[in-house]
Coordinates of C-alpha atoms and ligand atoms in Angstrom, one line a residue:
M1167 CA 100.1 99.6 102.1
A1168 CA 96.4 98.8 101.8
N1169 CA 94.3 99.8 98.6
V1170 CA 90.7 100.6 99.9
V1171 CA 87.4 99.7 98.5
V1172 CA 84.5 101.9 99.6
V1173 CA 81.1 100.2 99.4
G1174 CA 77.6 101.3 100.6
A1175 CA 76.3 99.0 103.2
Q1176 CA 72.6 99.6 102.8
W1177 CA 70.5 100.7 99.8
G1178 CA 72.7 103.5 98.6
D1179 CA 72.8 107.3 99.6
E1180 CA 74.7 106.4 102.8
G1181 CA 76.8 109.5 102.5
K1182 CA 79.7 108.1 100.6
G1183 CA 80.7 111.3 98.9
K1184 CA 82.3 113.0 102.0
I1185 CA 84.1 109.8 103.1
V1186 CA 85.4 109.1 99.5
D1187 CA 86.6 112.8 99.2
W1188 CA 88.6 112.4 102.5
L1189 CA 90.0 109.2 101.3
S1190 CA 90.7 110.5 97.8
E1191 CA 93.0 113.3 99.2
Q1192 CA 95.2 110.5 100.5
A1193 CA 95.0 108.2 97.4
D1194 CA 97.0 108.4 94.2
V1195 CA 94.4 106.9 92.1
V1196 CA 90.5 106.7 92.4
V1197 CA 88.6 104.1 90.4
R1198 CA 84.9 103.8 89.7
F1199 CA 84.2 99.9 89.0
Q1200 CA 80.3 99.7 88.6
G1201 CA 77.2 101.6 87.9
G1202 CA 77.0 104.7 85.8
H1203 CA 75.4 108.1 86.1
N1204 CA 72.7 106.7 88.3
A1205 CA 74.9 107.4 91.2
G1206 CA 75.0 110.7 92.9
H1207 CA 78.0 111.7 95.1
T1208 CA 78.0 115.2 96.8
L1209 CA 81.3 116.6 97.8
V1210 CA 81.6 119.9 99.6
I1211 CA 85.1 121.5 99.2
D1212 CA 86.1 124.8 100.5
G1213 CA 82.3 125.8 100.5
I1214 CA 81.7 124.7 96.9
T1215 CA 79.3 121.9 96.5
Y1216 CA 80.2 119.4 93.6
K1217 CA 77.6 116.8 92.5
L1218 CA 79.3 113.9 90.7
S1219 CA 77.4 111.1 89.0
L1220 CA 79.7 109.2 86.7
L1221 CA 83.1 110.8 87.3
P1222 CA 85.3 109.2 90.2
S1223 CA 85.5 111.8 93.0
G1224 CA 89.2 112.1 92.5
V1225 CA 88.7 114.5 89.6
V1226 CA 87.9 117.4 91.8
R1227 CA 91.4 116.9 93.5
S1228 CA 93.1 116.5 90.3
K1229 CA 93.9 112.9 91.1
L1230 CA 94.4 110.3 88.4
S1231 CA 90.7 109.1 88.1
V1232 CA 89.8 105.9 86.2
I1233 CA 86.5 104.5 85.0
G1234 CA 86.7 100.9 85.0
N1235 CA 85.2 98.3 82.4
G1236 CA 82.4 97.5 85.1
V1237 CA 80.9 100.9 84.6
V1238 CA 78.3 101.6 81.9
L1239 CA 79.1 105.0 80.3
D1240 CA 76.8 107.3 78.7
P1241 CA 79.2 109.6 76.8
R1242 CA 76.9 112.6 76.6
A1243 CA 76.5 112.4 80.4
L1244 CA 80.2 112.3 80.7
L1245 CA 80.6 115.3 78.6
D1246 CA 77.9 117.2 80.5
E1247 CA 79.5 116.4 83.8
L1248 CA 82.8 117.4 82.5
G1249 CA 81.2 120.7 81.3
R1250 CA 79.5 121.3 84.8
L1251 CA 82.8 120.9 86.6
E1252 CA 84.6 123.1 84.4
A1253 CA 82.0 125.9 84.9
L1254 CA 83.0 125.5 88.6
G1255 CA 86.6 126.0 87.7
V1256 CA 87.7 122.2 87.7
K1257 CA 89.4 121.3 84.5
V1258 CA 89.8 117.4 83.9
P1259 CA 92.5 116.9 81.2
P1260 CA 92.7 113.5 79.6
E1261 CA 95.9 112.5 81.5
N1262 CA 93.8 112.7 84.8
L1263 CA 90.8 110.8 83.6
R1264 CA 91.3 107.3 82.0
I1265 CA 88.3 105.3 80.8
A1266 CA 88.6 101.5 80.0
E1267 CA 88.4 100.7 76.3
N1268 CA 86.1 97.8 77.0
T1269 CA 83.6 99.9 78.9
C1270 CA 80.0 99.4 77.5
L1271 CA 78.0 102.5 76.4
I1272 CA 74.7 103.7 77.4
L1273 CA 72.9 105.0 74.4
P1274 CA 69.5 107.0 74.1
L1275 CA 67.8 103.7 73.1
H1276 CA 68.6 102.4 76.5
Q1277 CA 67.1 105.5 78.2
E1278 CA 64.0 105.3 76.3
L1279 CA 63.5 101.6 77.2
D1280 CA 64.2 102.2 80.8
A1281 CA 61.6 105.1 80.8
M1282 CA 59.0 103.0 78.8
R1283 CA 59.3 100.1 81.4
E1284 CA 58.9 102.6 84.3
S1285 CA 56.0 104.2 82.8
G1286 CA 54.2 100.9 82.3
A1287 CA 52.2 98.7 84.8
S1288 CA 53.3 98.7 88.4
S1289 CA 54.4 95.0 87.8
T1290 CA 57.2 96.2 85.7
R1291 CA 58.2 99.2 87.8
I1292 CA 61.4 99.1 89.8
G1293 CA 61.7 102.8 90.5
T1294 CA 64.8 103.1 88.5
T1295 CA 66.6 106.5 87.9
K1296 CA 65.7 106.2 84.1
R1297 CA 69.3 106.5 83.2
G1298 CA 69.3 103.4 81.0
I1299 CA 71.6 101.5 83.4
G1300 CA 69.6 98.2 83.4
P1301 CA 69.0 98.0 79.4
A1302 CA 72.8 98.8 78.9
Y1303 CA 73.9 96.0 81.2
E1304 CA 71.5 93.7 79.4
D1305 CA 73.1 94.4 76.1
K1306 CA 76.6 93.7 77.7
V1307 CA 75.7 90.3 79.0
G1308 CA 73.7 89.8 75.6
R1309 CA 77.1 90.4 73.7
R1310 CA 75.7 93.1 71.4
A1311 CA 76.9 96.3 73.2
I1312 CA 78.8 99.1 71.8
R1313 CA 81.9 99.6 73.7
L1314 CA 84.1 102.6 73.9
M1315 CA 86.8 101.0 71.7
D1316 CA 84.2 100.7 69.0
L1317 CA 84.1 104.4 68.5
A1318 CA 87.7 104.3 67.4
D1319 CA 87.0 101.7 64.6
P1320 CA 84.2 103.3 62.2
A1321 CA 84.5 100.3 59.7
S1322 CA 83.3 97.7 62.2
L1323 CA 80.9 100.1 64.2
E1324 CA 78.4 100.0 61.3
H1325 CA 78.2 96.3 61.8
K1326 CA 77.9 96.3 65.5
I1327 CA 75.1 98.9 65.4
E1328 CA 73.2 96.6 62.9
R1329 CA 73.6 93.8 65.4
L1330 CA 72.4 95.8 68.4
L1331 CA 69.5 97.2 66.3
S1332 CA 68.2 93.9 65.2
H1333 CA 67.5 93.1 68.8
H1334 CA 66.3 96.7 69.8
N1335 CA 64.1 97.3 66.7
A1336 CA 62.4 94.2 67.3
L1337 CA 61.8 94.9 70.8
R1338 CA 60.7 98.5 69.9
R1339 CA 58.2 97.3 67.3
G1340 CA 56.7 95.0 69.9
H1341 CA 56.2 97.9 72.3
G1342 CA 54.8 100.3 69.6
M1343 CA 58.0 102.5 69.8
P1344 CA 59.5 104.0 66.7
E1345 CA 62.4 102.1 65.2
V1346 CA 66.0 103.5 65.7
D1347 CA 67.7 104.6 62.6
G1348 CA 71.2 102.9 62.3
K1349 CA 72.5 105.5 59.9
A1350 CA 71.6 108.4 62.4
L1351 CA 73.0 106.5 65.4
Y1352 CA 76.3 105.9 63.4
A1353 CA 76.5 109.5 62.7
D1354 CA 75.9 110.4 66.4
L1355 CA 78.5 108.2 67.7
C1356 CA 81.2 109.3 65.0
A1357 CA 80.4 112.9 66.1
I1358 CA 81.0 112.1 69.9
A1359 CA 84.0 109.8 69.2
P1360 CA 86.8 112.6 69.2
K1361 CA 85.4 114.1 72.3
V1362 CA 85.7 110.9 74.4
L1363 CA 88.4 108.9 72.8
P1364 CA 91.1 110.9 74.3
Y1365 CA 90.3 109.5 77.6
M1366 CA 90.4 105.9 76.4
D1367 CA 93.1 103.6 77.9
S1368 CA 93.9 99.9 78.8
V1369 CA 92.7 100.4 82.2
W1370 CA 93.8 97.1 83.7
L1371 CA 97.3 97.5 82.4
L1372 CA 97.5 101.1 84.0
L1373 CA 96.2 99.9 87.4
D1374 CA 98.6 97.0 87.3
R1375 CA 101.4 99.4 86.8
K1376 CA 100.2 101.9 89.4
R1377 CA 99.9 98.9 91.8
R1378 CA 103.4 97.6 91.2
E1379 CA 104.7 101.3 91.8
G1380 CA 103.1 101.1 95.3
K1381 CA 100.4 103.8 94.5
R1382 CA 97.5 104.1 96.8
I1383 CA 94.3 102.9 94.9
L1384 CA 90.9 103.9 96.2
F1385 CA 88.1 102.0 94.6
E1386 CA 84.9 104.1 94.7
G1387 CA 81.6 102.0 94.9
A1388 CA 78.3 103.4 93.8
Q1389 CA 74.8 102.6 95.0
G1390 CA 74.8 100.0 98.1
S1391 CA 75.2 96.3 98.8
L1392 CA 71.5 95.6 99.1
L1393 CA 71.0 96.9 95.6
D1394 CA 73.5 94.2 94.3
I1395 CA 72.1 92.3 91.3
D1396 CA 73.0 89.0 92.9
H1397 CA 72.7 89.7 96.7
G1398 CA 70.3 92.5 96.9
T1399 CA 66.5 92.5 97.3
Y1400 CA 65.9 91.2 93.6
P1401 CA 64.3 92.4 91.3
Y1402 CA 64.3 95.8 93.1
V1403 CA 68.0 96.3 92.6
T1404 CA 70.4 98.0 90.2
S1405 CA 71.8 95.9 87.4
S1406 CA 75.4 95.7 88.5
N1407 CA 77.3 93.9 91.5
T1408 CA 77.7 96.5 94.1
V1409 CA 79.6 94.4 96.7
S1410 CA 83.3 94.8 97.2
A1411 CA 84.3 91.8 95.0
Q1412 CA 83.2 93.9 91.9
A1413 CA 86.2 96.2 92.5
A1414 CA 88.2 93.5 91.0
T1415 CA 86.3 92.4 87.9
G1416 CA 85.1 96.0 87.2
S1417 CA 88.6 97.4 87.1
G1418 CA 90.7 94.4 85.8
L1419 CA 93.0 94.2 88.9
G1420 CA 93.0 90.7 90.7
P1421 CA 91.2 90.4 94.1
S1422 CA 94.4 90.4 96.0
A1423 CA 94.8 94.2 95.1
I1424 CA 92.2 94.8 97.7
G1425 CA 93.5 95.7 101.1
Y1426 CA 90.8 97.1 103.2
V1427 CA 86.9 97.4 102.6
L1428 CA 85.2 100.3 104.2
G1429 CA 81.4 100.0 104.4
I1430 CA 79.5 103.2 104.6
C1431 CA 76.1 103.3 106.5
K1432 CA 73.6 105.6 107.9
A1433 CA 72.8 105.6 111.6
Y1434 CA 69.2 104.8 110.3
T1435 CA 67.9 103.3 107.0
T1436 CA 66.8 105.0 103.7
R1437 CA 65.8 103.5 100.4
V1438 CA 64.6 105.1 97.1
G1439 CA 62.4 103.2 94.5
E1440 CA 60.3 100.3 95.1
G1441 CA 61.0 97.1 97.0
P1442 CA 60.9 95.6 100.4
F1443 CA 62.1 97.6 103.5
P1444 CA 61.3 95.9 106.7
T1445 CA 62.0 98.9 109.0
E1446 CA 60.5 101.5 107.0
Q1447 CA 58.5 104.0 109.1
N1448 CA 55.8 105.2 106.9
N1449 CA 54.5 107.7 109.6
E1450 CA 55.7 110.7 111.6
T1451 CA 58.9 109.0 112.7
G1452 CA 59.9 108.4 109.0
K1453 CA 58.9 112.0 108.0
R1454 CA 61.0 113.5 111.0
I1455 CA 64.1 111.4 110.0
G1456 CA 63.6 112.4 106.2
E1457 CA 63.2 116.0 107.2
R1458 CA 66.1 116.2 109.7
G1459 CA 68.4 114.2 107.3
R1460 CA 67.2 116.0 104.0
E1461 CA 66.5 112.8 102.5
F1462 CA 66.1 113.5 98.8
G1463 CA 67.7 111.8 96.0
T1464 CA 70.8 113.7 94.4
V1465 CA 70.0 112.4 91.0
T1466 CA 66.3 112.3 90.8
G1467 CA 65.2 114.7 93.6
R1468 CA 62.8 111.9 94.7
P1469 CA 62.0 111.8 98.6
R1470 CA 63.7 108.8 100.1
R1471 CA 61.7 106.1 102.3
C1472 CA 63.1 106.4 105.8
G1473 CA 63.1 103.9 108.8
W1474 CA 65.1 102.5 111.8
F1475 CA 68.6 101.1 111.5
D1476 CA 68.4 97.5 110.5
A1477 CA 71.3 95.6 112.0
V1478 CA 70.2 92.3 110.3
L1479 CA 70.7 93.9 106.9
V1480 CA 74.0 95.6 107.7
R1481 CA 75.5 92.4 109.4
Q1482 CA 74.5 90.6 106.1
T1483 CA 76.3 93.2 103.8
V1484 CA 79.3 93.2 106.2
R1485 CA 79.7 89.6 105.4
L1486 CA 78.8 89.7 101.6
S1487 CA 81.3 92.5 101.0
G1488 CA 83.9 91.4 103.6
I1489 CA 83.7 94.7 105.3
D1490 CA 86.6 95.4 107.7
G1491 CA 85.4 98.7 109.1
L1492 CA 82.2 100.9 109.1
A1493 CA 81.9 104.6 108.4
L1494 CA 78.7 105.5 110.2
T1495 CA 77.1 108.7 109.0
K1496 CA 74.4 111.1 109.9
L1497 CA 74.3 110.1 113.6
D1498 CA 73.2 113.8 114.3
V1499 CA 69.8 113.1 112.5
L1500 CA 68.9 111.0 115.5
D1501 CA 69.5 113.9 117.9
G1502 CA 66.5 114.6 120.1
F1503 CA 64.5 111.3 119.7
D1504 CA 63.3 110.0 123.2
E1505 CA 64.0 106.5 122.1
L1506 CA 65.5 104.7 119.0
K1507 CA 64.8 101.4 117.6
V1508 CA 67.3 98.9 116.1
C1509 CA 66.0 95.8 114.1
V1510 CA 67.8 92.7 115.5
G1511 CA 65.9 89.9 113.8
Y1512 CA 62.9 89.1 111.7
R1513 CA 59.7 87.0 112.4
L1514 CA 58.6 85.0 109.4
D1515 CA 55.7 82.5 109.4
G1516 CA 56.0 82.2 113.3
R1517 CA 59.7 81.7 113.3
E1518 CA 62.7 84.0 114.2
I1519 CA 65.4 84.3 111.6
E1520 CA 68.5 86.4 111.6
Y1521 CA 69.1 87.1 107.9
L1522 CA 67.0 88.5 105.1
P1523 CA 65.4 85.7 103.2
A1524 CA 66.2 85.6 99.5
S1525 CA 62.8 85.4 98.1
E1526 CA 60.8 88.6 97.3
H1527 CA 57.8 87.2 98.7
A1528 CA 59.5 86.2 102.0
Q1529 CA 61.2 89.6 102.3
A1530 CA 57.9 91.3 101.9
K1531 CA 56.6 89.4 104.8
A1532 CA 59.5 89.6 107.2
E1533 CA 58.6 91.5 110.2
P1534 CA 61.2 93.4 112.2
I1535 CA 62.0 92.5 115.8
Y1536 CA 63.1 95.6 117.5
E1537 CA 65.4 96.4 120.4
T1538 CA 64.7 99.8 122.0
I1539 CA 67.6 102.1 123.0
A1540 CA 67.2 105.3 124.8
G1541 CA 67.9 108.3 122.6
W1542 CA 69.8 111.6 123.6
S1543 CA 68.7 115.1 123.9
E1544 CA 72.2 116.7 123.2
V1545 CA 73.6 117.8 119.9
T1546 CA 76.0 115.4 118.3
A1547 CA 76.1 117.6 115.0
G1548 CA 79.6 118.7 114.6
A1549 CA 81.3 116.4 117.1
R1550 CA 84.9 115.9 116.4
S1551 CA 86.0 113.4 119.1
W1552 CA 84.2 110.6 121.4
A1553 CA 84.5 113.2 124.2
D1554 CA 82.1 115.4 122.5
L1555 CA 79.4 112.7 122.2
P1556 CA 76.7 112.1 124.8
A1557 CA 77.0 108.7 126.6
Q1558 CA 73.8 107.5 125.0
A1559 CA 75.1 108.2 121.5
I1560 CA 78.2 106.3 122.4
K1561 CA 76.0 103.3 123.6
Y1562 CA 74.1 103.4 120.4
V1563 CA 77.1 103.2 118.2
R1564 CA 78.7 100.4 120.4
R1565 CA 75.5 98.4 120.2
I1566 CA 75.4 98.7 116.4
E1567 CA 79.2 97.5 116.3
E1568 CA 78.1 94.5 118.5
L1569 CA 75.0 93.7 116.3
V1570 CA 76.6 93.9 112.9
G1571 CA 79.8 92.3 114.0
C1572 CA 82.2 95.0 112.7
P1573 CA 84.0 97.9 114.3
V1574 CA 83.2 101.6 113.4
A1575 CA 86.2 103.0 111.9
L1576 CA 84.8 106.5 111.3
L1577 CA 81.9 108.5 112.5
S1578 CA 80.5 111.4 110.5
T1579 CA 78.6 114.2 112.4
S1580 CA 77.8 116.5 109.6
P1581 CA 78.4 117.3 105.9
E1582 CA 81.6 119.1 106.8
R1583 CA 84.8 117.1 106.4
E1584 CA 86.3 118.1 109.7
D1585 CA 83.2 117.0 111.5
T1586 CA 84.5 113.4 111.6
I1587 CA 85.7 111.1 114.3
L1588 CA 88.4 109.0 113.1
M1589 CA 89.2 105.5 114.8
R1590 CA 91.2 103.9 112.2
N1591 CA 92.6 105.2 108.8
P1592 CA 91.6 102.6 106.3
F1593 CA 94.7 103.3 104.2
E1594 CA 97.0 102.8 107.3
S1595 CA 95.3 99.5 108.4
Ligands
IMP94 P1 68.8 101.9 88.3 O1 70.1 101.8 88.8 O2 68.5 103.2 87.7 O3 68.5 100.9 87.2 O4 67.8 101.9 89.4 C1 67.5 100.5 90.1 C2 67.3 100.8 91.6 O5 68.5 101.2 92.1 C3 66.3 101.7 92.0 O6 65.6 101.5 93.2 C4 67.1 103.0 92.2 O7 66.3 103.9 93.0 C5 68.2 102.5 92.9 N1 69.4 103.3 92.8 C6 70.2 103.5 91.7 N2 71.3 104.2 91.9 C7 71.2 104.6 93.3 C8 71.9 105.5 94.0 O8 73.0 106.2 93.7 N3 71.4 105.5 95.4 C9 70.4 104.9 95.7 N4 69.6 104.2 95.0 C10 70.0 104.0 93.8

C-alpha cells in the first residue's frame, strides 16, 4: 500500500487543498512536513469553506493529523486557527493532532524581522508572507531556536531565551529596533505552554508505529517545488525544502516510507511575490487568467502574477520531486481562449536550453520559446469524465503530459470535489 506525498509542482497555489482533502478522506494519517502558516489551503466540504494555514487538512475530517519537525510553528497562529475551526463546528482534540516535540517555534520577534526586511530597500524584498518563516528557519539552522519541547522545561527555557536574544537584540540594535525583553518573552511562553503542550509528541515514533500497522499516510506539502530553498528560484523562495524528499526529513520517517508522489499543477502558471517568471503575461491575457481563475492569495489577499503553462519548469520539478503523477487543476480557466501558449524551452544568450538555469541573473534573462495550441470554446468547468471534455482540451492535456514526461493522474475542473476526472488513485498505485 502506497503512502502518498503531495507537492506543488509550480510556485505554490496550485489548488492542493481540494486534492489533499479528497486524498485525506482515504488516509489514516495526514502529515505536514515543512513551512508554517505561510501556506493557505482552502477546502470546501458540504458547502462550508475552511481555510487552513498551519493545520494538516485531515483535521477537518477528524483524521489523525501530524505536524512534523520540518514545520516552523507559531503557537499563537495555531491556537487562532483551532479557534476559527471550532467556530465552524470542528473541534480538534489533542488525540487527533500531534505536534513534533522538536518543532521550532516562530516568535513575534521573527515576524517583526520579516516585516522590517520587507519594508526596506527593494534589494532585500522577497515578497514574503511576513509570517516570520524565514527568520525562524534561520534560528533553527543557527542552533538557537526555541523548540516546542522547551516549553515543557521552564528551568532551561530561560537560558535558551538568553542565547536567542543575544543574537536578536544585537541585530535589532543594528536596525534601530527596540530590544526584546527576555523576562516578558519568558512569561509569554510560559503562559502559552499549557495550551499547546497537550499536542506534543514523539512524532517520528508515532509515524513509525502507524507505518508498521499498515496505516495509509498522506504527506501534505505546502508552497511549491519552485519555492524550494535549494532547488527553487533562489533567493525568491521560501526558507524550507518543498520538494518531496522533505517529507522524510520533515517527519522523521525514512524515505522508503514514500510510495507515490503526486505533483499538483495548474493548467497555466501563477506566482506571488518577487522573482523571475519567464511566461508571465503582464497584459490583458494575464489579467484575463487572473480574473477567471480568481487568483488572489489565500493568506495575504495579494493578486497573483499570471502566465502561460511552463512545461520546462514542470518537467524540472517532476524530476526534482520524483513525481509519479500530476493532478492538473483549473483547466476550466482556459475555456474560451482562441489559442493557448505553452513554453517548451528558453532562449538564453543566443542558445536554446531545456531547463531553468540556476543563477538569478540567467533566470531573469531566459526568454520563453512557445508552442501555440488551438484553444476550445466549449465549457470544461464541471466535467467529470474524459467524454465531457472537448477534443482540443484533451489535446492540450496530452501535450502537457508529453512535454513534462509524466502522466496526469487526476484532472480537476472546478473547486467542487465531484468535478474531478480520475485516471489513477495515488493510494492504489
Ligand atoms: P515566506 O514563505 O513567507 O518566507 O515567503 C517567501 C516566498 O514564498 C514569497 O514569494 C511568498 O509569496 C512565497 N510563498 C510562501 N508561501 C506561499 C504559498 O503558500 N503559496 C504561494 N507562495 C507562497
